[in-house]
Amino acid sequence: MSDAPIPLAKPSFDESEERLLLEALRSGWVTQGPRVAEFERLFAERVGAREAVAVSNCSAALFLALRVHGIGPGDEVIVPSLTFIATANAVELAGATPVFVDVEPRTYNVDPDEVELAITDRTRAVIPVDQVGLPVDLGRIEALAREHGLAVVEDAACAVGSRWRGEPIGSRDHLACFSFHPRKVLVTGEGGMITTPDPDQAVRLRRLRHQGMSISDLERHQSEGAVIEEYPEIGYNFRMSDLQAAVGIAQLAKLDEFLARRRALAARYDARLADFPEAIGPAVPEGSEPNYQSYIVRLRGFGEDRRDRVVDALQRSGVGSRRGLMASHLEPAWATGARRAGSLRHTEEAAADTLLLPLFTAMTDEQQDRVLQALRSAIDASAEAP
Ligand SMILES: Cc1ncc(COP(=O)(O)O)c(C=O)c1O
């Protein structure tokens, strides 16, 4: 048995990324060119979206999605606190106020009842998050949004390839934002994508990502004569490069293979966790097909100190681990400036009791067995306070 460290996550690259990246480099066209357009087309096709717009990362995607809905100062946006802090930070960037609500204790996804209770006459949008790739209850969130005239901006940073009631995440009637950060299922280094059912919204998103310019670089290159662009509105530089898109095209072609391996590893973890009375694996509600972007484990009632001792022991034994999910409202950055709606008890408990175990496409069964052995020792050792 090798005792090389096992990382928490690891992108899977092979000759296909190398080949497409090299082609992009040799073409000399390294940003906002044909590969970005092709990646957008293939991504939209894959997730069943009318349009997909590539951007520099998912944080930018969330901000732009709020921006096209006209959300800004004075507006409230309902978000779970139990998510990566980028969700709330995007609301701040748009100038609006995040309103933190609690999650369901088993799925760690936002609780639609709590969303409903948090709606005020200033609420303009809700950002449901498909946490660690597990689809949120979209049906109930969408119904609430319709009833109260709210925009839905789905934070699908972790959820490429996941399905809700048989439909791919990204295919529904609202904007969804994806990430291609190295901890995600598809990796382009940095990178993001926004899917939308509305072609006009897509035009606007492409303009906003490119300093508000009325015409894309691709269109300008393809036109025969001179084209003078206009700037009908203020925009930003949230462009994806063709180098990232080249990697994304190669990654997307392997999505089914990645999902199959992730699901097999998750099923194996689920089965082995039966031998761990202290641990609870991820819940998968009826109709949800997660992509297992991460494998999250809850250590029953351990609390933050004991959970941290387990994470520390895993790390020291060469097994990558992290605390499970963060409670954004407990971070100093969000101690003020946001509104908390109701009790965030389930959020605080999940933030204290959960951790992540390694899961990546190239992980072997033997590595997974080592993780489980290390988890057993780490849990046992954590029983004694330091
Ligand atoms: C739930 C969630 N939202 C947003 C983001 C931000 O994505 P990015 O790093 O691509 O900006 C992440 C990234 O980790 C995330 O997990």
mmCIF file of C-alpha atoms and ligand atoms in Angstrom, residues 57-60 62 83-84 86-87 129 131 155 157-158 178-181 184 190-191, ligand 1:
data_model
loop_
_atom_site.group_PDB
_atom_site.id
_atom_site.type_symbol
_atom_site.label_atom_id
_atom_site.label_comp_id
_atom_site.label_asym_id
_atom_site.label_seq_id
_atom_site.Cartn_x
_atom_site.Cartn_y
_atom_site.Cartn_z
ATOM 1 C CA ASN A 57 -15.411 32.813 -12.370
ATOM 2 C CA CYS A 58 -18.662 31.969 -10.622
ATOM 3 C CA SER A 59 -18.451 34.963 -8.269
ATOM 4 C CA ALA A 60 -18.547 37.236 -11.329
ATOM 5 C CA LEU A 62 -23.485 35.631 -9.588
ATOM 6 C CA THR A 83 -22.393 28.161 1.716
ATOM 7 C CA PHE A 84 -19.069 29.393 0.502
ATOM 8 C CA ALA A 86 -18.764 34.019 -2.335
ATOM 9 C CA THR A 87 -22.570 33.779 -2.483
ATOM 10 C CA VAL A 129 -27.334 27.028 -3.657
ATOM 11 C CA GLN A 131 -24.677 22.631 -1.939
ATOM 12 C CA ASP A 155 -25.758 29.243 -7.311
ATOM 13 C CA ALA A 157 -21.120 26.615 -8.609
ATOM 14 C CA CYS A 158 -20.712 22.982 -7.548
ATOM 15 C CA PHE A 178 -21.385 27.509 -12.437
ATOM 16 C CA SER A 179 -17.734 27.412 -11.337
ATOM 17 C CA PHE A 180 -14.720 25.695 -12.913
ATOM 18 C CA HIS A 181 -12.419 26.225 -9.924
ATOM 19 C CA LYS A 184 -15.142 21.549 -8.905
ATOM 20 C CA GLU A 190 -10.519 29.777 -12.864
ATOM 21 C CA GLY A 191 -13.736 30.084 -14.818
HETATM 22 C C1 LIG B 1 -21.345 27.614 -3.501
HETATM 23 C C2 LIG B 1 -20.310 28.440 -4.198
HETATM 24 N N1 LIG B 1 -20.649 29.623 -4.739
HETATM 25 C C3 LIG B 1 -19.763 30.393 -5.387
HETATM 26 C C4 LIG B 1 -18.452 30.006 -5.523
HETATM 27 C C5 LIG B 1 -17.487 30.917 -6.213
HETATM 28 O O1 LIG B 1 -16.936 30.335 -7.355
HETATM 29 P P1 LIG B 1 -15.606 30.940 -8.005
HETATM 30 O O2 LIG B 1 -14.468 30.500 -7.178
HETATM 31 O O3 LIG B 1 -15.585 30.335 -9.390
HETATM 32 O O4 LIG B 1 -15.762 32.418 -8.052
HETATM 33 C C6 LIG B 1 -18.041 28.785 -5.002
HETATM 34 C C7 LIG B 1 -16.644 28.355 -5.146
HETATM 35 O O5 LIG B 1 -16.054 27.662 -4.414
HETATM 36 C C8 LIG B 1 -18.991 27.978 -4.309
HETATM 37 O O6 LIG B 1 -18.651 26.801 -3.758
#
